[in-house]
Amino acid sequence: MKIIEPSDINSLINALQKNGYKTLGPSIQEGVIIYDEINSTEDLPIGWTDIQDGGKYRLEKRSDNALFGYVVGPQSWKKFLNPPIQKLWQAKFKNKNLEIIPEEVKDMKFAFIGVRACEISAIQIQDKIFTQGQYINPNYQKRREGIFILAVNCVVTGGTCFCVSMDTGPKASEGFDLSLTEIITNDKHYFLVETGSEKGIQILSEISSRDARENEIEFGNQLIQNAAAKMGRSLNTSNIKELLLKNFEHPEWENVAKRCLSCANCTMVCPTCFCTTVEDTTDLSGEIAERWQKWDSCFTMDFSYIHGGSIRSSTKSRYRQWMTHKLASWYDQFDSSGCVGCGRCITWCPVGIDITAEVQTIRETEHFQPVLKEE
Amino acid sequence: MDPMVSHYEAIELQMVPHPYKIHRVIKETHDTFTLELKSNTSNGKFAFRAGQFNMLYIFGVGEVPISISGDPNKMETLVHTTRAVGTVTKKMAKLKKGDVIGVRGPYGTNWPVKAAIGNDVVIIAGGIGLAPLRPAIYQIISQRKHYGKIILLYGTRTPADILFRHELEKLKSRLDVDIYVTVDRATREWNGNVGVVTTLIPRAPFDPINTTAMICGPEIMMRYTIGELVKRGVSHENIFVSMERNMKCGIGFCGHCQYGTEFICKDGPVFSYAQIKDLFGKREL
């Protein structure tokens, strides 16, 4: 374990850039912390924190100059790995001759700076979907291969965080190249650095650092443990798959549907949601068409449309599909939960629907419902 | 992915339609038609398993999943039969010989043609549902001696909606295949069965213990058909259905075709009833 100073973060960014990485990290835009290109520590939200609750997100000044004194914003790293809009191919059609040219994903190296433990889990979940199944998504795979992950362990927790329940944080235990723990005391401000890969060791060797002392490592662990104890939310996951599957007709689905606007925000901010649709465009000459892939959401009517109507026409069925997929069928499909406990779906729901509370309601009332017979 | 396959080739394999020329258009009924396609490139052969589907693309219009309705042993022609119902299929109905469309596939699981060897085979189709079953019928008939009784139960709305009419008549003239057709609404010249296809099941001459059933039709029809088969003693493991959902990619990435734990595009479309009985019949799943 090494120690670096806040000023060394700049050197770290420089070292990554020198190694050919485009450096992406948190920065403030329009009142929220998003992920974008950053070129120095100046671009980071220094001295800011985020106050989060159901349907609520506010930035506030901290009393110190913490570089990573906040949790996660509305965006996740999936926007770089599986972009919201991407061209798949172009078709040329002339004199009954159809030619289709696939769009090649460019070689690129991205360094993700400030990746939280829950987000690493989310990336690993998407890795499983796109690169470890019967089919491989070549575009995702190519982008993923060029990624450097600079993780930041959480020493603060957000009001909607529940990574402890999902066993994904607040400390990044694997899946990173380098990880940082930011430590601020009355008179000191420094970072503990852990290496997680050869790439990480190489980058760290290019900047100045010193060995960490036992008490510094201990203090860092203490801060992470304190954060773990202060999670804003918790989700009881015991037998969660069985719970949701056997409560397909629970009255709570109706209840939540009365509040749910079907706006799809939860699916857009979710770091594991992966659904897409395609849109074909044609130019004015009528000779060139393009296929674009776009993020889609199971909350739209179109999503399940098949000749004559939508399979899931009620909001109830769409919310149920989303939550049951995340917390139940995901286990069968990808051998893990589809939820990492980042809390984004709670914060960014315009009416503050809380996935942890919905599960709890079903759990507490499942025995009170009449037994409904399958049709 | 095979490491030898480049990124470019991988995209081409999975996401890019390949040009196919329309060799013949057959008008089947007033709203259904068959397209016979030949590859513009490659070696001109299209290998698939009975029950699989392709994504068919019309330039400037869009792409839809359509099951393959041709003979798996005749690889030089790719055959699709569909009904003109949506934007793409309505446009497709107007295509003529020589026109070019895009094809990618084949995708999905197949009918248990091999696993059914030694058994009686009961094929039950509703309406256009006969199209995805036709490849299985071709295959089974071509190896007739490997099977017990072969029974086709087919239901349509009216006599005019009977798909593949000439083929069915030819098949009916064989003494080793039993074909029963029923219609929802009879017309004056019809002197066959009237009623839903499920009414044919109780008296169909098969041995329930050694029967493989393959069903394709509207979900409601499949549900009642399964009920009748189970009543006669056919096991859940020996009943197969072909499911349908919205599909955009065909390879399990777009998420649209999810059916509980299953992705219809890659885990289906053909499922044994045992596989999906906990999902089947659930509304808005």
XYZ file of C-alpha atoms in Angstrom:
660
model
C 0.000 0.000 0.000
C 1.334 3.452 -0.941
C 0.577 7.020 0.053
C 0.234 9.919 -2.369
C -0.579 13.576 -1.794
C -3.585 15.423 -3.307
C -1.204 17.185 -5.684
C -0.085 13.783 -6.986
C -3.546 13.150 -8.411
C -2.601 15.586 -11.157
C 0.549 13.572 -11.840
C -1.592 10.450 -11.951
C -3.889 12.010 -14.550
C -0.837 13.113 -16.526
C 0.737 9.656 -16.318
C -2.463 8.096 -17.636
C -2.597 10.577 -20.491
C 1.061 9.935 -21.302
C 0.191 6.262 -21.572
C -2.410 7.056 -24.189
C -5.537 7.122 -22.044
C -8.305 9.622 -22.455
C -9.028 10.545 -18.827
C -12.683 10.534 -17.810
C -13.944 11.412 -14.378
C -16.420 13.295 -12.210
C -17.060 16.967 -12.826
C -19.873 19.382 -12.108
C -22.183 20.294 -14.948
C -25.571 21.957 -14.546
C -25.715 21.326 -10.849
C -24.916 17.618 -10.869
C -21.788 15.521 -10.846
C -21.446 13.703 -14.145
C -18.670 11.771 -15.873
C -16.819 13.607 -18.612
C -13.332 14.254 -19.886
C -11.085 15.696 -17.186
C -7.547 16.964 -17.560
C -6.506 17.946 -14.044
C -7.713 17.885 -10.452
C -9.164 21.337 -11.140
C -11.890 19.615 -13.150
C -12.949 17.474 -10.167
C -15.769 18.644 -7.854
C -13.300 19.774 -5.168
C -14.969 20.567 -1.863
C -18.452 19.475 -2.973
C -20.738 16.747 -1.738
C -24.142 15.484 -2.828
C -27.273 15.244 -0.700
C -29.489 12.445 -1.974
C -32.877 11.035 -1.070
C -35.900 9.623 -2.889
C -36.466 12.015 -5.814
C -33.896 14.450 -4.453
C -30.340 15.432 -5.445
C -28.531 18.599 -4.306
C -24.894 19.631 -4.341
C -23.553 21.244 -1.181
C -20.230 22.729 -0.163
C -18.119 20.667 2.177
C -16.005 22.193 4.922
C -12.857 20.723 3.368
C -11.221 20.344 -0.028
C -12.010 16.692 -0.594
C -11.537 15.595 -4.208
C -13.964 12.690 -3.962
C -16.275 13.785 -1.145
C -19.517 12.677 -2.804
C -21.024 9.429 -4.046
C -22.591 8.740 -7.458
C -24.482 11.052 -9.805
C -27.074 10.279 -12.467
C -24.582 8.919 -14.975
C -22.695 5.675 -14.852
C -19.732 4.331 -16.809
C -22.032 2.355 -19.089
C -22.355 5.502 -21.176
C -18.791 4.937 -22.382
C -18.858 1.146 -22.636
C -22.296 0.817 -24.198
C -23.069 4.331 -25.470
C -26.659 5.641 -25.347
C -26.622 5.999 -29.125
C -24.349 4.148 -31.505
C -24.360 3.438 -35.207
C -24.312 -0.256 -36.047
C -24.095 -0.108 -39.828
C -24.815 1.748 -43.000
C -26.727 0.325 -45.939
C -26.400 1.417 -49.552
C -29.141 0.526 -51.973
C -28.942 1.238 -55.652
C -30.270 -0.637 -58.701
C -31.476 -3.492 -56.504
C -28.014 -3.837 -55.081
C -27.930 -3.906 -51.291
C -24.615 -3.375 -49.564
C -24.281 -3.202 -45.802
C -21.167 -1.855 -44.155
C -20.691 -2.462 -40.418
C -19.513 0.442 -38.298
C -16.118 -0.311 -36.833
C -15.557 0.723 -33.216
C -12.374 2.745 -33.030
C -9.428 1.632 -30.943
C -9.439 3.675 -27.811
C -8.120 3.723 -24.319
C -10.245 5.267 -21.592
C -9.140 5.779 -17.989
C -12.160 5.868 -15.687
C -11.205 8.045 -12.706
C -13.196 7.794 -9.496
C -15.034 4.520 -10.064
C -16.936 3.442 -6.956
C -17.058 -0.132 -5.705
C -20.733 -0.515 -6.700
C -19.856 0.729 -10.171
C -17.108 -1.844 -10.589
C -19.697 -4.500 -9.771
C -22.021 -2.953 -12.340
C -19.289 -3.061 -15.005
C -18.591 -6.696 -14.132
C -22.301 -7.469 -14.489
C -22.391 -5.889 -17.943
C -19.186 -7.763 -18.832
C -21.061 -10.956 -18.090
C -24.022 -9.949 -20.263
C -22.012 -8.796 -23.250
C -18.856 -10.901 -23.213
C -19.461 -14.121 -21.320
C -22.623 -15.613 -22.787
C -23.643 -17.575 -25.858
C -23.016 -14.472 -27.988
C -20.347 -11.814 -27.595
C -21.088 -8.145 -28.221
C -18.004 -7.154 -30.217
C -18.522 -3.409 -29.790
C -18.718 -3.673 -26.014
C -15.792 -6.047 -25.873
C -13.571 -3.808 -27.912
C -14.337 -0.770 -25.776
C -13.951 -2.709 -22.556
C -10.496 -4.007 -23.441
C -9.031 -0.499 -23.439
C -10.291 0.564 -19.999
C -8.136 1.560 -17.032
C -10.085 1.643 -13.766
C -8.983 4.051 -11.059
C -11.319 3.203 -8.198
C -12.168 5.354 -5.206
C -13.305 3.667 -2.004
C -16.265 5.370 -0.391
C -15.636 7.085 2.915
C -18.875 9.035 2.637
C -22.242 7.453 1.908
C -25.236 8.852 0.105
C -28.775 8.951 1.377
C -29.915 6.340 -1.135
C -26.852 4.062 -1.006
C -27.247 0.391 -0.061
C -24.132 -1.306 -1.424
C -23.559 -3.077 1.885
C -26.843 -4.963 1.424
C -25.826 -5.977 -2.093
C -22.291 -6.874 -0.997
C -20.722 -4.605 -3.589
C -19.055 -1.906 -1.444
C -18.127 0.528 -0.035
C -14.587 -0.789 -0.623
C -13.505 -1.976 -4.053
C -12.050 -5.412 -3.457
C -11.195 -6.327 -7.063
C -11.698 -5.343 -10.675
C -9.610 -2.151 -10.549
C -6.156 -1.188 -11.732
C -5.565 1.299 -8.919
C -7.762 2.205 -5.983
C -7.666 5.281 -3.787
C -8.913 5.957 -0.279
C -9.097 9.656 0.423
C -8.140 10.556 3.997
C -8.762 13.973 5.492
C -7.993 14.769 9.129
C -7.674 18.115 10.922
C -4.183 18.668 9.622
C -3.636 16.100 6.903
C -5.015 15.255 3.455
C -3.615 12.221 1.619
C -4.577 9.135 -0.379
C -3.945 5.484 0.305
C -3.225 3.730 -2.990
C -3.694 0.039 -3.696
C -2.653 -1.649 -6.919
C -4.904 -4.201 -8.581
C -3.127 -5.039 -11.828
C 0.155 -4.843 -13.706
C -1.177 -1.785 -15.533
C -1.854 -0.167 -12.159
C 1.599 -0.959 -10.811
C 3.139 0.543 -13.931
C 1.173 3.798 -13.716
C 1.840 4.148 -9.974
C 5.579 3.689 -10.565
C 5.513 6.726 -12.833
C 4.507 9.112 -10.033
C 6.005 9.881 -6.635
C 4.653 7.922 -3.681
C 5.841 6.553 -0.364
C 5.043 3.349 1.522
C 2.008 3.544 3.767
C 2.449 3.074 7.492
C 0.428 0.482 9.362
C -1.597 3.110 11.234
C -2.437 4.939 7.979
C -3.775 1.744 6.412
C -5.716 1.026 9.583
C -7.184 4.519 9.588
C -8.262 4.160 5.972
C -10.008 0.893 6.755
C -11.689 2.532 9.718
C -13.096 5.290 7.509
C -14.515 2.747 5.049
C -16.048 0.763 7.884
C -17.628 3.927 9.260
C -19.107 4.574 5.826
C -20.455 1.025 5.669
C -22.223 1.592 8.968
C -23.935 4.739 7.681
C -25.682 3.457 4.555
C -28.699 5.597 3.692
C -30.809 2.543 2.783
C -30.756 -1.198 3.232
C -32.321 -4.064 1.301
C -33.088 -7.412 2.859
C -32.005 -9.834 0.131
C -32.723 -13.134 1.836
C -34.648 -15.410 -0.559
C -35.393 -12.343 -2.621
C -35.791 -14.268 -5.869
C -38.364 -16.650 -4.400
C -40.082 -13.774 -2.616
C -40.681 -11.835 -5.825
C -41.542 -14.819 -8.002
C -44.186 -16.102 -5.646
C -45.650 -12.620 -5.231
C -46.353 -12.027 -8.912
C -49.901 -11.020 -7.998
C -49.148 -9.052 -4.831
C -51.369 -5.930 -4.423
C -48.267 -3.778 -3.904
C -47.624 -3.835 -7.668
C -50.927 -1.996 -8.110
C -49.932 0.423 -5.372
C -46.581 1.281 -6.856
C -48.191 1.666 -10.279
C -50.343 4.476 -8.886
C -47.172 6.453 -8.175
C -44.944 5.272 -11.035
C -44.942 7.660 -14.001
C -43.441 5.048 -16.337
C -40.846 7.699 -17.187
C -37.940 5.246 -17.524
C -35.564 7.386 -15.444
C -34.670 4.412 -13.224
C -33.593 2.357 -16.221
C -31.558 5.181 -17.750
C -29.597 5.876 -14.537
C -29.206 2.204 -13.591
C -25.613 1.106 -14.220
C -26.647 -2.459 -15.103
C -29.772 -1.901 -17.244
C -28.711 -2.926 -20.740
C -31.804 -2.955 -22.959
C -31.599 -1.266 -26.340
C -33.703 -0.727 -29.405
C -32.730 0.054 -32.980
C -33.794 2.885 -35.200
C -33.332 2.881 -38.956
C -32.839 6.187 -40.718
C -32.839 6.940 -44.438
C -31.355 9.899 -46.250
C -33.243 12.088 -48.703
C -31.839 10.355 -51.762
C -33.359 7.109 -50.524
C -30.109 5.348 -51.289
C -28.451 5.343 -47.875
C -29.890 3.993 -44.648
C -28.326 3.634 -41.227
C -29.091 1.506 -38.213
C -28.643 3.159 -34.840
C -28.824 1.388 -31.529
C -30.264 3.345 -28.603
C -30.802 2.645 -24.935
C -34.350 1.488 -24.392
C -36.478 0.912 -21.338
C -38.922 -1.796 -20.280
C -41.090 1.058 -18.980
C -42.217 2.082 -22.478
C -45.297 0.629 -24.176
C -43.332 0.036 -27.345
C -40.867 -2.215 -25.593
C -43.135 -5.262 -25.544
C -45.206 -4.428 -28.639
C -46.078 -7.349 -30.838
C -48.622 -7.408 -33.650
C -51.781 -5.968 -32.203
C -50.639 -4.590 -28.845
C -48.190 -4.465 -25.988
C -47.657 -7.507 -23.813
C -47.104 -5.268 -20.785
C -49.741 -2.615 -21.259
C -50.161 -1.677 -17.574
C -47.661 0.350 -15.532
C -48.012 -2.316 -12.875
C -46.676 -5.002 -15.191
C -43.819 -2.822 -16.375
C -42.644 -1.900 -12.890
C -42.969 -5.537 -11.897
C -40.936 -6.629 -14.913
C -38.169 -4.153 -14.088
C -37.889 -4.977 -10.399
C -38.383 -8.713 -10.798
C -35.757 -8.755 -13.523
C -33.245 -6.845 -11.379
C -33.750 -8.807 -8.216
C -34.972 -12.240 -9.336
C -34.711 -13.453 -12.947
C -31.262 -11.845 -13.249
C -29.934 -14.648 -11.019
C -31.083 -17.269 -13.535
C -29.853 -15.302 -16.518
C -26.480 -14.039 -15.318
C -25.841 -15.766 -12.000
C -25.939 -12.601 -9.881
C -28.280 -9.877 -8.763
C -28.944 -7.153 -11.319
C -28.808 -4.557 -8.552
C -25.578 -3.192 -7.071
C -27.135 -0.901 -4.457
C -25.970 2.399 -5.968
C -29.328 4.027 -5.171
C -29.599 5.918 -8.460
C -33.080 4.611 -9.255
C -34.314 5.984 -5.917
C -32.652 9.394 -6.232
C -33.647 9.987 -9.839
C -37.213 8.725 -9.614
C -39.285 11.909 -9.953
C -41.740 10.590 -7.373
C -39.127 8.952 -5.167
C -40.173 5.314 -5.544
C -37.732 3.316 -3.445
C -36.830 -0.184 -4.593
C -35.728 -1.125 -1.069
C -39.038 -0.005 0.405
C -41.045 -1.807 -2.286
C -39.285 -5.082 -1.526
C -39.812 -4.538 2.184
C -43.534 -3.897 1.708
C -43.930 -7.104 -0.261
C -41.901 -8.988 2.308
C -43.964 -7.729 5.223
C -47.349 -8.236 3.638
C -46.931 -11.319 1.494
C -48.774 -13.557 3.924
C -51.795 -11.272 4.160
C -52.798 -11.498 0.537
C -55.483 -13.882 -0.633
C -54.166 -16.858 -2.561
C -54.817 -16.102 -6.222
C -55.179 -18.934 -8.627
C -53.346 -18.858 -11.902
C -55.722 -18.510 -14.781
C -16.052 -15.394 -29.565
C -13.356 -17.224 -31.442
C -10.169 -15.176 -30.938
C -9.410 -15.672 -34.622
C -12.579 -13.819 -35.554
C -11.840 -10.115 -35.854
C -14.059 -7.470 -34.338
C -15.249 -6.518 -37.799
C -16.159 -10.083 -38.707
C -17.922 -10.569 -35.378
C -20.214 -7.622 -36.048
C -20.866 -8.887 -39.536
C -21.791 -12.305 -38.214
C -24.282 -11.092 -35.651
C -25.609 -7.672 -36.425
C -25.400 -7.119 -40.161
C -28.019 -8.380 -42.619
C -26.782 -10.091 -45.781
C -28.397 -9.445 -49.154
C -30.765 -12.117 -50.486
C -32.607 -11.970 -53.783
C -36.278 -12.905 -54.043
C -36.507 -15.922 -56.285
C -40.243 -16.485 -56.031
C -43.240 -14.972 -54.267
C -46.175 -17.253 -53.491
C -49.469 -15.748 -52.419
C -50.798 -18.268 -49.901
C -54.054 -16.725 -48.649
C -55.526 -13.223 -48.800
C -53.087 -11.977 -46.130
C -50.245 -14.492 -46.092
C -47.402 -15.061 -48.509
C -44.200 -17.021 -48.931
C -40.870 -15.635 -50.080
C -38.274 -17.916 -51.595
C -34.835 -16.324 -51.313
C -31.442 -17.009 -52.744
C -28.207 -15.648 -51.352
C -26.469 -12.962 -53.357
C -23.132 -13.940 -51.944
C -21.595 -16.792 -49.915
C -21.818 -20.324 -51.254
C -25.525 -19.904 -51.747
C -26.487 -22.349 -48.994
C -28.400 -21.529 -45.864
C -28.206 -24.107 -43.063
C -30.786 -23.971 -40.290
C -32.667 -26.194 -37.890
C -36.458 -26.588 -38.016
C -38.044 -23.992 -35.725
C -35.374 -21.312 -36.050
C -36.011 -17.783 -37.301
C -34.252 -15.004 -39.198
C -34.304 -11.239 -38.915
C -35.523 -9.933 -42.278
C -34.663 -6.381 -43.290
C -36.270 -4.210 -45.931
C -34.139 -1.265 -46.935
C -35.458 1.954 -45.487
C -38.395 0.266 -43.734
C -37.111 -1.914 -40.917
C -36.432 -5.381 -39.615
C -38.660 -8.132 -38.213
C -38.146 -11.660 -36.845
C -39.749 -14.245 -39.168
C -39.592 -17.997 -38.748
C -38.163 -20.128 -41.528
C -40.812 -22.211 -43.281
C -38.746 -24.148 -45.822
C -37.161 -27.577 -45.912
C -33.927 -27.834 -43.854
C -32.627 -30.333 -46.397
C -32.966 -27.871 -49.273
C -30.326 -25.389 -48.328
C -30.070 -23.581 -51.637
C -33.392 -21.806 -51.090
C -34.336 -19.902 -47.959
C -38.096 -19.853 -47.411
C -40.169 -17.579 -45.188
C -43.931 -17.459 -44.820
C -45.613 -14.615 -43.004
C -48.746 -12.585 -42.643
C -48.893 -8.945 -43.676
C -49.736 -7.243 -40.378
C -47.123 -4.592 -39.550
C -45.213 -1.875 -41.371
C -42.450 -4.205 -42.492
C -44.514 -7.258 -43.379
C -47.033 -5.171 -45.339
C -44.173 -3.797 -47.391
C -42.762 -7.288 -47.684
C -46.042 -8.499 -49.186
C -45.463 -6.145 -52.121
C -41.998 -7.445 -53.002
C -41.455 -9.074 -56.378
C -39.079 -11.511 -57.944
C -35.625 -9.956 -58.213
C -36.064 -7.601 -55.265
C -33.400 -7.722 -52.588
C -33.848 -7.917 -48.836
C -31.429 -8.310 -45.918
C -31.241 -11.514 -43.877
C -29.433 -12.267 -40.653
C -29.702 -15.489 -38.689
C -30.610 -18.218 -38.115
C -31.391 -17.688 -34.455
C -32.997 -19.664 -31.677
C -33.781 -23.206 -30.681
C -35.339 -25.942 -32.803
C -38.205 -28.437 -32.745
C -37.151 -31.766 -31.159
C -37.199 -33.619 -34.479
C -34.359 -35.956 -33.460
C -35.491 -36.433 -29.870
C -38.922 -37.468 -31.148
C -37.550 -40.469 -33.045
C -39.414 -43.596 -32.010
C -42.401 -41.641 -30.755
C -45.752 -40.728 -32.185
C -45.588 -37.123 -33.323
C -48.521 -34.768 -32.933
C -48.159 -31.429 -34.652
C -50.755 -28.854 -33.712
C -50.921 -25.536 -35.518
C -53.167 -22.521 -35.395
C -53.332 -20.137 -38.362
C -49.935 -18.855 -39.485
C -48.437 -21.082 -36.753
C -48.221 -23.789 -39.387
C -45.328 -21.928 -41.055
C -42.665 -22.458 -38.329
C -43.785 -26.107 -38.068
C -43.467 -26.890 -41.779
C -39.665 -27.462 -41.630
C -40.248 -30.045 -38.889
C -42.981 -31.720 -40.956
C -40.633 -31.936 -43.965
C -37.906 -33.467 -41.852
C -40.143 -35.985 -40.123
C -41.803 -37.089 -43.362
C -38.408 -37.491 -45.019
C -37.515 -39.994 -42.302
C -40.993 -41.437 -41.967
C -39.933 -44.891 -40.832
C -38.209 -43.566 -37.699
C -41.456 -42.349 -36.192
C -44.652 -43.887 -34.934
C -47.911 -42.231 -35.894
C -47.690 -38.799 -37.451
C -50.659 -36.570 -36.834
C -51.232 -33.000 -37.916
C -54.044 -31.041 -36.312
C -54.622 -27.698 -37.932
C -57.090 -24.943 -37.140
C -57.776 -21.735 -39.053
C -60.446 -19.062 -39.064
C -62.158 -19.973 -42.332
C -61.549 -22.451 -45.163
C -60.044 -19.586 -47.183
C -57.372 -19.121 -44.507
C -55.935 -22.607 -44.854
C -52.217 -22.229 -45.381
C -50.217 -24.510 -47.706
C -53.520 -25.988 -48.909
C -52.104 -27.985 -51.818
C -49.335 -29.417 -49.714
C -51.770 -30.435 -47.016
C -53.970 -32.145 -49.607
C -50.959 -34.007 -50.978
C -49.911 -35.006 -47.489
C -53.447 -36.145 -46.735
C -53.330 -38.554 -49.650
C -50.497 -40.415 -47.915
C -51.719 -43.354 -45.904
C -49.086 -42.965 -43.199
C -49.948 -39.442 -42.048
C -53.159 -38.340 -40.337
C -54.322 -34.835 -41.042
C -57.290 -33.161 -39.428
C -58.242 -29.628 -40.316
C -60.852 -27.545 -38.555
C -62.155 -24.031 -39.109
C -63.696 -21.520 -36.728
C -66.305 -20.423 -39.262
C -67.410 -22.684 -42.074
C -68.501 -21.577 -45.508
C -71.056 -23.343 -47.714
C -68.593 -25.596 -49.539
C -66.814 -26.713 -46.350
C -67.802 -30.131 -45.092
C -64.922 -30.659 -42.679
C -64.583 -30.003 -38.964
C -65.842 -26.802 -37.400
C -64.567 -25.552 -34.067
C -61.307 -24.761 -32.353
C -58.308 -27.024 -32.886
C -58.395 -28.289 -29.312
C -61.607 -30.190 -30.108
C -59.599 -32.493 -32.385
C -57.257 -33.641 -29.624
C -59.456 -36.057 -27.636
C -60.078 -38.299 -30.671
C -56.694 -38.031 -32.375
C -55.167 -41.525 -32.640
C -51.856 -41.210 -30.758
C -50.372 -43.024 -27.784
C -50.039 -40.316 -25.106
C -47.239 -42.073 -23.267
C -44.991 -42.177 -26.347
C -45.913 -38.917 -27.994
C -43.961 -35.791 -28.804
C -46.228 -32.802 -29.383
C -45.167 -29.660 -31.240
C -47.489 -26.677 -31.012
C -47.461 -23.288 -32.655
C -50.244 -20.741 -32.709
C -51.640 -17.861 -30.690
C -50.790 -18.140 -26.988
C -54.381 -18.718 -25.988
C -54.650 -21.589 -28.468
C -51.411 -23.116 -27.193
C -52.627 -22.846 -23.619
C -55.819 -24.803 -24.230
C -53.998 -27.252 -26.481
C -51.517 -28.039 -23.716
C -54.440 -28.535 -21.357
C -56.020 -31.116 -23.677
C -52.733 -32.938 -24.256
C -52.002 -33.119 -20.549
C -55.545 -34.412 -20.003
C -54.769 -37.263 -22.391
C -51.584 -38.035 -20.496
C -48.817 -36.466 -22.575
C -45.998 -35.432 -20.221
C -44.902 -31.799 -19.862
C -41.433 -32.762 -21.098
C -42.867 -34.048 -24.384
C -44.905 -30.966 -25.219
C -43.122 -28.244 -27.199
C -44.308 -24.757 -28.030
C -42.908 -21.886 -30.071
C -43.181 -18.531 -28.287
C -43.240 -15.036 -29.712
C -42.223 -11.665 -28.277
C -40.888 -8.314 -29.488
C -37.328 -8.775 -30.757
C -34.730 -6.313 -31.935
C -31.402 -8.137 -31.886
C -32.010 -11.895 -31.964
C -28.976 -12.596 -29.773
C -30.031 -11.783 -26.223
C -28.671 -8.243 -25.938
C -31.614 -5.930 -26.539
C -33.747 -7.352 -23.714
C -37.061 -6.984 -25.524
C -38.012 -10.643 -25.746
C -37.627 -11.423 -22.067
C -40.159 -13.896 -20.784
C -39.509 -14.255 -17.071
C -36.070 -15.819 -16.868
C -35.951 -16.671 -20.581
C -34.843 -14.752 -23.629
C -37.198 -15.992 -26.364
C -34.597 -15.230 -29.060
C -31.814 -17.432 -27.742
C -33.376 -19.689 -25.076
C -36.393 -20.156 -27.399
C -38.444 -19.708 -29.467
C -39.032 -23.451 -29.049
C -39.413 -24.485 -25.417
C -40.623 -27.638 -23.782
C -43.683 -26.950 -21.681
C -41.776 -28.283 -18.670
C -39.276 -25.455 -19.135
C -41.788 -22.625 -19.078
C -44.874 -23.933 -17.304
C -44.337 -21.509 -14.390
C -44.385 -18.605 -16.840
C -47.002 -19.825 -19.268
C -50.378 -18.124 -19.065
C -49.228 -15.427 -16.661
C -50.737 -12.172 -17.820
C -48.458 -9.282 -18.814
C -45.330 -11.224 -17.872
